[in-house]
Amino acid sequence: MSSRLAEAQRIVIKIGSALLVDQESGALRRPWLDAMADDIAACRARGQEVVVVSSGAIALGRRQLGLAPGPLRLEESQAAAATGQIRLAHAWQGALARHDLTVAQILLTLDDTESRRRYLNARSTLGTLLRLGAVPVINENDTVATSEIRYGDNDRLAARVAEMASADVLVLLSDVDGLYTADPGRDPNARRLETVHGITAEIEAMAGAPLSAVGSGGMTTKIAAARVALAAGCHMAIASGRIDHPLAAVEAGAGCTWFVPNATPRTARKLWIGGTLKPLGSVTVDHGALKALARGSSLLPAGIIAIEGQFERGDAVLLRGPDGVELGRGLIAYSTDDARLIMGHRSQDIERILGYRGRDEMIHRDDMALNRNPADAPDA
Ligand code: GLU
């Protein structure tokens, strides 16, 4: 399994507060961060894309604001996050600049990942940043998130980010080096699992109470993260960050637990689009577009001859061939009204017609699941 990391194209690394921030003094653990940045630079140097989900804002900010040890009230942790996030982003920027890597900060709320429209926006920004060679450093936007609408732990946030980015590997680095059959602190027979295929009730039962004092996650949130990652076709590792160069260590075979999906991110996404979403409308394509779809292209506004239903940007719609027969489903990049205005027009005219420059594609090929080959359609 250790080669999974070396072979991945897009890696999300979640870094827990306890690794970045000294538990006693509340100071940033700079040498550790620098070593982590070396590992990230090594991944980038061999052509891998890396997204960092970094905790530590609250832990850093509370020291700065002189807040007393112990649990914080919501307003206090929000104030601490507001102060600490600047330091955290700055620390990452400095550490990665040593390798000439550009950092991009993204602060997400639960809404950004749960509402489809915002999810698509965040997904495309993330894709653009990666294409431009930046290393996105992501955290929850703790300052505005209230208790009902926040993740509260970066394990689950990282899994949603991995899903959103169609990452093939997610590594959760914290002070635990994997999932154990029982609490290793109490049970001498506890043994670390090497690989997990699927989240069963037995696996869930192995996740006990949170282990770390500084971060908010425990094994429970890591298992919840694994569930999301596996459904997205993403491999996930729980590995120890207690050592310097933890990614290099995982590659060299350091003990950890790998969660193994039974699909790839691409097939998992296609299944999700094809199966679980309720279509709110339909678009009918012309013969030219049908041919283009058969070649694996995206659907452009120019190739659309009819639109039905009421949908918003990001909603699922049915795709129909010129004969009206269903071809599959896709997530549409425009609302009904805007889609109607630009259908039949060239993509370079979108801005003139709508007054803003939206996507060139009505449905991007990555947002489409076809249930029959358009080449088999009559007249294709
Ligand atoms: N978002 C929180 C922070 O940056 C951390 C959440 C967690 O510990 O998982 O401080």
Short mmCIF file of C-alpha atoms and ligand atoms in Angstrom, two decimals:
data_model
loop_
_atom_site.label_atom_id
_atom_site.label_comp_id
_atom_site.label_asym_id
_atom_site.label_seq_id
_atom_site.Cartn_x
_atom_site.Cartn_y
_atom_site.Cartn_z
CA MET A 1 0.00 0.00 0.00
CA SER A 2 2.90 2.39 0.64
CA SER A 3 3.23 2.99 -3.12
CA ARG A 4 -0.31 4.47 -3.19
CA LEU A 5 1.09 7.81 -2.14
CA ALA A 6 3.88 7.82 -4.74
CA GLU A 7 1.42 6.89 -7.48
CA ALA A 8 -1.29 9.42 -6.62
CA GLN A 9 -2.00 12.35 -8.91
CA ARG A 10 -3.86 14.55 -6.49
CA ILE A 11 -3.20 14.30 -2.75
CA VAL A 12 -5.05 15.97 0.11
CA ILE A 13 -3.10 16.12 3.37
CA LYS A 14 -4.91 16.94 6.58
CA ILE A 15 -2.71 18.21 9.36
CA GLY A 16 -3.97 18.22 12.91
CA SER A 17 -3.46 21.08 15.38
CA ALA A 18 -1.41 18.94 17.76
CA LEU A 19 1.28 18.58 15.09
CA LEU A 20 1.58 22.22 14.15
CA VAL A 21 1.18 23.80 17.55
CA ASP A 22 3.11 22.93 20.69
CA GLN A 23 0.58 21.73 23.23
CA GLU A 24 2.31 23.37 26.20
CA SER A 25 3.47 26.74 24.89
CA GLY A 26 0.91 27.21 22.10
CA ALA A 27 3.77 28.17 19.75
CA LEU A 28 4.06 27.08 16.14
CA ARG A 29 6.31 24.02 15.66
CA ARG A 30 8.30 25.56 12.85
CA PRO A 31 10.94 22.84 12.28
CA TRP A 32 8.15 20.28 11.89
CA LEU A 33 6.32 22.55 9.46
CA ASP A 34 9.50 23.06 7.43
CA ALA A 35 10.03 19.30 7.20
CA MET A 36 6.40 18.89 6.16
CA ALA A 37 6.93 21.52 3.46
CA ASP A 38 9.93 19.50 2.20
CA ASP A 39 7.67 16.46 1.82
CA ILE A 40 5.06 18.51 -0.05
CA ALA A 41 7.74 19.99 -2.32
CA ALA A 42 8.97 16.46 -3.09
CA CYS A 43 5.44 15.49 -4.19
CA ARG A 44 5.15 18.62 -6.33
CA ALA A 45 8.58 18.01 -7.87
CA ARG A 46 7.43 14.67 -9.23
CA GLY A 47 4.32 16.21 -10.74
CA GLN A 48 1.74 15.50 -8.03
CA GLU A 49 -0.87 18.07 -7.03
CA VAL A 50 -1.17 18.73 -3.32
CA VAL A 51 -3.94 20.28 -1.26
CA VAL A 52 -3.33 20.94 2.43
CA VAL A 53 -6.14 21.03 4.98
CA SER A 54 -4.50 22.63 7.97
CA SER A 55 -5.86 22.97 11.48
CA GLY A 56 -4.20 25.12 14.07
CA ALA A 57 -5.91 28.49 13.76
CA ILE A 58 -7.69 28.27 17.09
CA ALA A 59 -4.69 26.77 18.87
CA LEU A 60 -2.41 29.55 17.59
CA GLY A 61 -4.88 32.37 18.11
CA ARG A 62 -5.80 31.53 21.68
CA ARG A 63 -2.23 32.05 22.79
CA GLN A 64 -2.06 35.35 20.94
CA LEU A 65 -5.24 36.58 22.60
CA GLY A 66 -4.13 35.33 26.00
CA LEU A 67 -7.15 33.05 26.47
CA ALA A 68 -6.95 30.76 29.49
CA PRO A 69 -6.40 27.01 28.99
CA GLY A 70 -9.47 24.78 28.87
CA PRO A 71 -12.52 24.68 26.66
CA LEU A 72 -13.38 27.93 24.83
CA ARG A 73 -16.81 29.44 24.38
CA LEU A 74 -17.94 29.63 20.75
CA GLU A 75 -17.23 33.38 20.50
CA GLU A 76 -13.80 32.85 22.00
CA SER A 77 -12.85 30.13 19.57
CA GLN A 78 -14.14 32.28 16.71
CA ALA A 79 -12.03 35.19 17.91
CA ALA A 80 -9.05 32.86 18.32
CA ALA A 81 -9.55 31.50 14.79
CA ALA A 82 -9.67 35.02 13.36
CA THR A 83 -6.31 35.82 14.93
CA GLY A 84 -4.69 32.44 14.44
CA GLN A 85 -5.67 31.95 10.81
CA ILE A 86 -3.47 34.86 9.71
CA ARG A 87 -0.50 33.35 11.49
CA LEU A 88 -1.27 29.90 10.16
CA ALA A 89 -1.53 31.08 6.55
CA HIS A 90 1.62 33.12 6.95
CA ALA A 91 3.49 30.14 8.38
CA TRP A 92 2.47 27.98 5.42
CA GLN A 93 3.37 30.68 2.98
CA GLY A 94 6.84 31.02 4.47
CA ALA A 95 7.45 27.28 4.70
CA LEU A 96 6.43 26.60 1.09
CA ALA A 97 8.11 29.72 -0.31
CA ARG A 98 11.45 28.07 0.56
CA HIS A 99 10.56 25.69 -2.27
CA ASP A 100 9.21 28.42 -4.56
CA LEU A 101 5.68 27.14 -4.04
CA THR A 102 2.77 29.57 -4.03
CA VAL A 103 0.17 29.16 -1.31
CA ALA A 104 -3.52 29.92 -1.80
CA GLN A 105 -5.76 30.18 1.25
CA ILE A 106 -9.31 28.84 1.06
CA LEU A 107 -11.65 29.10 4.05
CA LEU A 108 -14.72 26.92 3.70
CA THR A 109 -17.97 26.67 5.59
CA LEU A 110 -20.21 23.62 5.76
CA ASP A 111 -22.56 25.36 3.32
CA ASP A 112 -19.81 25.66 0.73
CA THR A 113 -19.48 21.91 0.59
CA GLU A 114 -23.13 20.95 1.10
CA SER A 115 -24.94 23.34 -1.24
CA ARG A 116 -24.36 22.07 -4.75
CA ARG A 117 -23.98 25.47 -6.33
CA ARG A 118 -21.32 26.63 -3.90
CA TYR A 119 -19.74 23.21 -4.00
CA LEU A 120 -19.29 23.52 -7.76
CA ASN A 121 -17.77 26.96 -7.36
CA ALA A 122 -15.35 25.79 -4.72
CA ARG A 123 -14.52 22.76 -6.87
CA SER A 124 -13.72 24.85 -9.89
CA THR A 125 -11.62 27.37 -7.94
CA LEU A 126 -9.67 24.50 -6.44
CA GLY A 127 -9.14 23.00 -9.90
CA THR A 128 -7.97 26.35 -11.27
CA LEU A 129 -5.50 26.88 -8.42
CA LEU A 130 -4.04 23.41 -8.91
CA ARG A 131 -3.75 23.92 -12.65
CA LEU A 132 -1.90 27.17 -11.99
CA GLY A 133 0.55 25.34 -9.75
CA ALA A 134 -0.51 26.73 -6.35
CA VAL A 135 -0.78 24.72 -3.15
CA PRO A 136 -4.22 25.42 -1.66
CA VAL A 137 -4.16 25.57 2.13
CA ILE A 138 -7.66 25.06 3.43
CA ASN A 139 -9.32 25.44 6.81
CA GLU A 140 -12.85 25.80 8.02
CA ASN A 141 -14.00 29.42 8.17
CA ASP A 142 -14.37 29.11 11.94
CA THR A 143 -14.97 32.81 12.47
CA VAL A 144 -18.36 32.79 10.77
CA ALA A 145 -19.34 29.15 11.28
CA THR A 146 -21.78 28.71 14.15
CA SER A 147 -22.13 25.45 16.00
CA GLU A 148 -25.08 24.12 13.97
CA ILE A 149 -23.48 24.82 10.63
CA ARG A 150 -19.89 23.92 11.16
CA TYR A 151 -17.79 20.85 10.71
CA GLY A 152 -15.86 21.57 13.87
CA ASP A 153 -13.24 19.03 12.87
CA ASN A 154 -10.98 19.09 9.88
CA ASP A 155 -11.07 15.31 9.34
CA ARG A 156 -14.51 15.43 7.75
CA LEU A 157 -13.78 18.75 6.07
CA ALA A 158 -10.66 17.19 4.50
CA ALA A 159 -12.69 14.25 3.21
CA ARG A 160 -15.19 16.61 1.58
CA VAL A 161 -12.31 18.54 0.07
CA ALA A 162 -10.83 15.28 -1.27
CA GLU A 163 -14.19 14.42 -2.78
CA MET A 164 -14.62 17.93 -4.18
CA ALA A 165 -11.13 17.86 -5.73
CA SER A 166 -11.56 14.27 -7.01
CA ALA A 167 -8.32 13.52 -5.17
CA ASP A 168 -7.07 9.95 -5.31
CA VAL A 169 -5.36 9.97 -1.91
CA LEU A 170 -6.22 11.61 1.41
CA VAL A 171 -3.75 11.39 4.28
CA LEU A 172 -4.92 12.28 7.78
CA LEU A 173 -1.86 13.18 9.83
CA SER A 174 -2.35 13.43 13.55
CA ASP A 175 -1.01 11.95 16.75
CA VAL A 176 -2.44 8.51 15.99
CA ASP A 177 -0.81 6.17 13.49
CA GLY A 178 -3.87 4.24 12.43
CA LEU A 179 -7.03 2.45 13.44
CA TYR A 180 -6.62 -0.12 16.21
CA THR A 181 -8.83 -3.08 17.01
CA ALA A 182 -9.13 -1.65 20.55
CA ASP A 183 -7.70 1.28 22.53
CA PRO A 184 -3.94 0.59 22.52
CA GLY A 185 -3.56 2.54 25.77
CA ARG A 186 -5.80 0.09 27.60
CA ASP A 187 -5.72 -3.17 25.75
CA PRO A 188 -2.33 -4.88 25.27
CA ASN A 189 -3.83 -7.03 22.52
CA ALA A 190 -4.87 -4.02 20.46
CA ARG A 191 -3.45 -4.24 16.97
CA ARG A 192 -3.31 -1.71 14.17
CA LEU A 193 -5.18 -2.59 11.00
CA GLU A 194 -3.11 -2.36 7.83
CA THR A 195 -5.99 -2.01 5.39
CA VAL A 196 -9.72 -1.50 5.68
CA HIS A 197 -12.11 -2.24 2.81
CA GLY A 198 -15.42 -0.60 3.62
CA ILE A 199 -16.79 0.91 6.83
CA THR A 200 -18.62 -1.87 8.63
CA ALA A 201 -20.29 -1.74 12.04
CA GLU A 202 -17.25 -3.58 13.37
CA ILE A 203 -14.92 -0.87 12.07
CA GLU A 204 -17.14 1.82 13.56
CA ALA A 205 -17.07 0.06 16.90
CA MET A 206 -13.27 0.24 16.91
CA ALA A 207 -13.36 4.03 16.83
CA GLY A 208 -13.42 5.19 20.43
CA ALA A 209 -13.55 8.66 21.98
CA PRO A 210 -11.33 11.53 20.79
CA LEU A 211 -7.69 10.98 21.72
CA SER A 212 -6.07 14.36 21.36
CA ALA A 213 -6.49 17.35 23.63
CA VAL A 214 -5.61 20.07 21.10
CA GLY A 215 -7.58 19.11 17.99
CA SER A 216 -11.29 18.44 17.77
CA GLY A 217 -11.16 15.18 15.85
CA GLY A 218 -10.83 11.69 17.27
CA MET A 219 -11.14 8.30 15.68
CA THR A 220 -14.88 8.81 15.22
CA THR A 221 -14.45 11.78 12.89
CA LYS A 222 -11.67 9.92 11.06
CA ILE A 223 -14.00 7.01 10.36
CA ALA A 224 -16.69 9.45 9.21
CA ALA A 225 -14.05 10.97 6.92
CA ALA A 226 -13.15 7.51 5.60
CA ARG A 227 -16.78 6.89 4.71
CA VAL A 228 -16.88 10.06 2.59
CA ALA A 229 -13.47 9.37 1.02
CA LEU A 230 -14.32 5.77 0.09
CA ALA A 231 -17.64 6.80 -1.45
CA ALA A 232 -15.66 9.29 -3.55
CA GLY A 233 -13.25 6.60 -4.75
CA CYS A 234 -10.39 8.12 -2.75
CA HIS A 235 -7.83 6.08 -0.81
CA MET A 236 -7.40 7.36 2.74
CA ALA A 237 -4.56 6.82 5.19
CA ILE A 238 -4.52 7.52 8.91
CA ALA A 239 -0.85 8.09 9.66
CA SER A 240 1.27 9.52 12.41
CA GLY A 241 2.60 13.03 12.10
CA ARG A 242 4.57 12.67 15.31
CA ILE A 243 7.78 12.37 13.34
CA ASP A 244 9.43 14.79 10.93
CA HIS A 245 8.80 14.05 7.23
CA PRO A 246 5.66 11.97 7.84
CA LEU A 247 4.79 11.62 4.14
CA ALA A 248 8.25 10.33 3.27
CA ALA A 249 7.84 7.91 6.19
CA VAL A 250 4.52 6.57 4.86
CA GLU A 251 6.16 6.05 1.49
CA ALA A 252 9.03 4.23 3.13
CA GLY A 253 6.50 1.88 4.70
CA ALA A 254 5.87 3.40 8.15
CA GLY A 255 2.91 1.81 9.90
CA CYS A 256 -0.47 3.37 9.16
CA THR A 257 -3.99 2.27 8.21
CA TRP A 258 -5.11 2.47 4.60
CA PHE A 259 -8.79 2.63 3.70
CA VAL A 260 -9.26 1.20 0.23
CA PRO A 261 -12.17 2.23 -2.04
CA ASN A 262 -13.61 -0.06 -4.68
CA ALA A 263 -13.90 2.63 -7.34
CA THR A 264 -11.74 5.42 -8.74
CA PRO A 265 -12.64 9.08 -8.07
CA ARG A 266 -13.81 9.35 -11.68
CA THR A 267 -16.12 6.35 -11.62
CA ALA A 268 -17.40 7.27 -8.14
CA ARG A 269 -18.32 10.75 -9.35
CA LYS A 270 -20.01 9.38 -12.45
CA LEU A 271 -22.02 6.97 -10.29
CA TRP A 272 -23.06 9.82 -8.02
CA ILE A 273 -24.17 11.99 -10.94
CA GLY A 274 -25.78 9.10 -12.78
CA GLY A 275 -27.58 7.51 -9.90
CA THR A 276 -28.26 9.51 -6.81
CA LEU A 277 -29.31 12.93 -8.05
CA LYS A 278 -32.85 13.80 -8.98
CA PRO A 279 -32.90 15.52 -12.38
CA LEU A 280 -34.77 18.82 -12.34
CA GLY A 281 -34.97 19.30 -16.09
CA SER A 282 -33.62 18.14 -19.39
CA VAL A 283 -31.52 19.41 -22.27
CA THR A 284 -31.83 18.05 -25.78
CA VAL A 285 -28.76 18.11 -27.99
CA ASP A 286 -28.39 18.29 -31.78
CA HIS A 287 -26.59 15.80 -34.02
CA GLY A 288 -23.31 17.72 -33.93
CA ALA A 289 -23.27 17.76 -30.14
CA LEU A 290 -24.16 14.06 -30.07
CA LYS A 291 -21.05 13.32 -32.11
CA ALA A 292 -18.95 15.54 -29.85
CA LEU A 293 -20.28 13.75 -26.74
CA ALA A 294 -19.39 10.41 -28.33
CA ARG A 295 -15.80 11.67 -28.64
CA GLY A 296 -15.80 12.51 -24.93
CA SER A 297 -16.23 16.27 -25.29
CA SER A 298 -18.19 18.59 -23.02
CA LEU A 299 -21.60 19.89 -24.03
CA LEU A 300 -21.47 23.47 -25.32
CA PRO A 301 -24.48 25.85 -25.45
CA ALA A 302 -24.26 25.80 -29.27
CA GLY A 303 -25.28 22.14 -29.40
CA ILE A 304 -28.53 22.48 -27.44
CA ILE A 305 -31.89 22.59 -29.20
CA ALA A 306 -34.37 22.35 -26.30
CA ILE A 307 -34.47 22.92 -22.54
CA GLU A 308 -37.17 21.80 -20.13
CA GLY A 309 -37.75 22.09 -16.40
CA GLN A 310 -36.68 24.54 -13.71
CA PHE A 311 -33.16 24.25 -12.38
CA GLU A 312 -30.37 26.26 -10.87
CA ARG A 313 -26.70 26.23 -11.68
CA GLY A 314 -25.21 22.97 -10.43
CA ASP A 315 -28.45 21.00 -10.52
CA ALA A 316 -28.71 17.63 -12.21
CA VAL A 317 -30.49 17.47 -15.58
CA LEU A 318 -31.23 14.71 -18.08
CA LEU A 319 -29.41 14.75 -21.39
CA ARG A 320 -31.46 13.75 -24.42
CA GLY A 321 -30.41 12.96 -27.96
CA PRO A 322 -32.10 14.63 -30.99
CA ASP A 323 -34.58 11.73 -30.96
CA GLY A 324 -35.55 12.56 -27.37
CA VAL A 325 -34.03 9.37 -25.98
CA GLU A 326 -32.21 9.74 -22.68
CA LEU A 327 -28.41 9.71 -22.96
CA GLY A 328 -27.51 10.22 -19.32
CA ARG A 329 -27.28 12.96 -16.74
CA GLY A 330 -25.13 15.92 -15.97
CA LEU A 331 -24.67 18.88 -13.66
CA ILE A 332 -25.58 22.00 -15.58
CA ALA A 333 -23.48 25.15 -15.31
CA TYR A 334 -26.36 27.62 -15.85
CA SER A 335 -29.85 28.20 -14.45
CA THR A 336 -32.88 27.52 -16.69
CA ASP A 337 -33.29 31.17 -17.66
CA ASP A 338 -29.65 31.73 -18.52
CA ALA A 339 -29.37 28.36 -20.26
CA ARG A 340 -32.36 29.25 -22.49
CA LEU A 341 -30.79 32.58 -23.42
CA ILE A 342 -27.48 31.09 -24.51
CA MET A 343 -28.66 27.82 -26.06
CA GLY A 344 -27.75 27.60 -29.73
CA HIS A 345 -25.10 30.31 -29.33
CA ARG A 346 -21.35 30.07 -29.46
CA SER A 347 -19.51 30.13 -26.12
CA GLN A 348 -17.70 33.36 -27.01
CA ASP A 349 -21.11 35.09 -27.15
CA ILE A 350 -22.08 34.12 -23.58
CA GLU A 351 -20.72 37.29 -22.02
CA ARG A 352 -22.50 39.56 -24.52
CA ILE A 353 -25.82 37.76 -23.98
CA LEU A 354 -25.76 37.32 -20.20
CA GLY A 355 -23.60 40.25 -19.15
CA TYR A 356 -21.10 38.01 -17.36
CA ARG A 357 -18.49 35.55 -18.44
CA GLY A 358 -19.68 32.14 -17.27
CA ARG A 359 -18.37 28.74 -18.19
CA ASP A 360 -17.79 27.87 -21.84
CA GLU A 361 -19.49 24.52 -21.32
CA MET A 362 -23.15 24.01 -20.51
CA ILE A 363 -22.22 20.65 -18.98
CA HIS A 364 -18.56 19.84 -18.47
CA ARG A 365 -17.46 16.32 -19.42
CA ASP A 366 -16.39 15.67 -15.80
CA ASP A 367 -19.90 16.58 -14.66
CA MET A 368 -21.61 14.13 -17.01
CA ALA A 369 -22.56 10.47 -16.69
CA LEU A 370 -23.74 8.92 -19.95
CA ASN A 371 -25.70 5.70 -19.72
CA ARG A 372 -25.35 4.81 -23.34
CA ASN A 373 -22.66 5.62 -25.84
CA PRO A 374 -23.92 8.59 -27.86
CA ALA A 375 -22.23 7.00 -30.89
CA ASP A 376 -24.88 4.25 -30.74
CA ALA A 377 -27.73 6.74 -30.97
CA PRO A 378 -29.63 6.77 -34.25
CA ASP A 379 -28.23 9.35 -36.69
CA ALA A 380 -25.13 10.00 -34.59
N1 GLU B 1 -10.49 24.52 12.23
C1 GLU B 1 -9.86 24.36 13.50
C2 GLU B 1 -8.60 25.22 13.59
O1 GLU B 1 -8.00 25.55 12.64
C3 GLU B 1 -9.41 22.94 13.78
C4 GLU B 1 -10.45 21.89 13.71
C5 GLU B 1 -9.82 20.55 14.10
O2 GLU B 1 -9.13 20.49 15.10
O3 GLU B 1 -10.01 19.57 13.38
O4 GLU B 1 -8.17 25.56 14.66
#
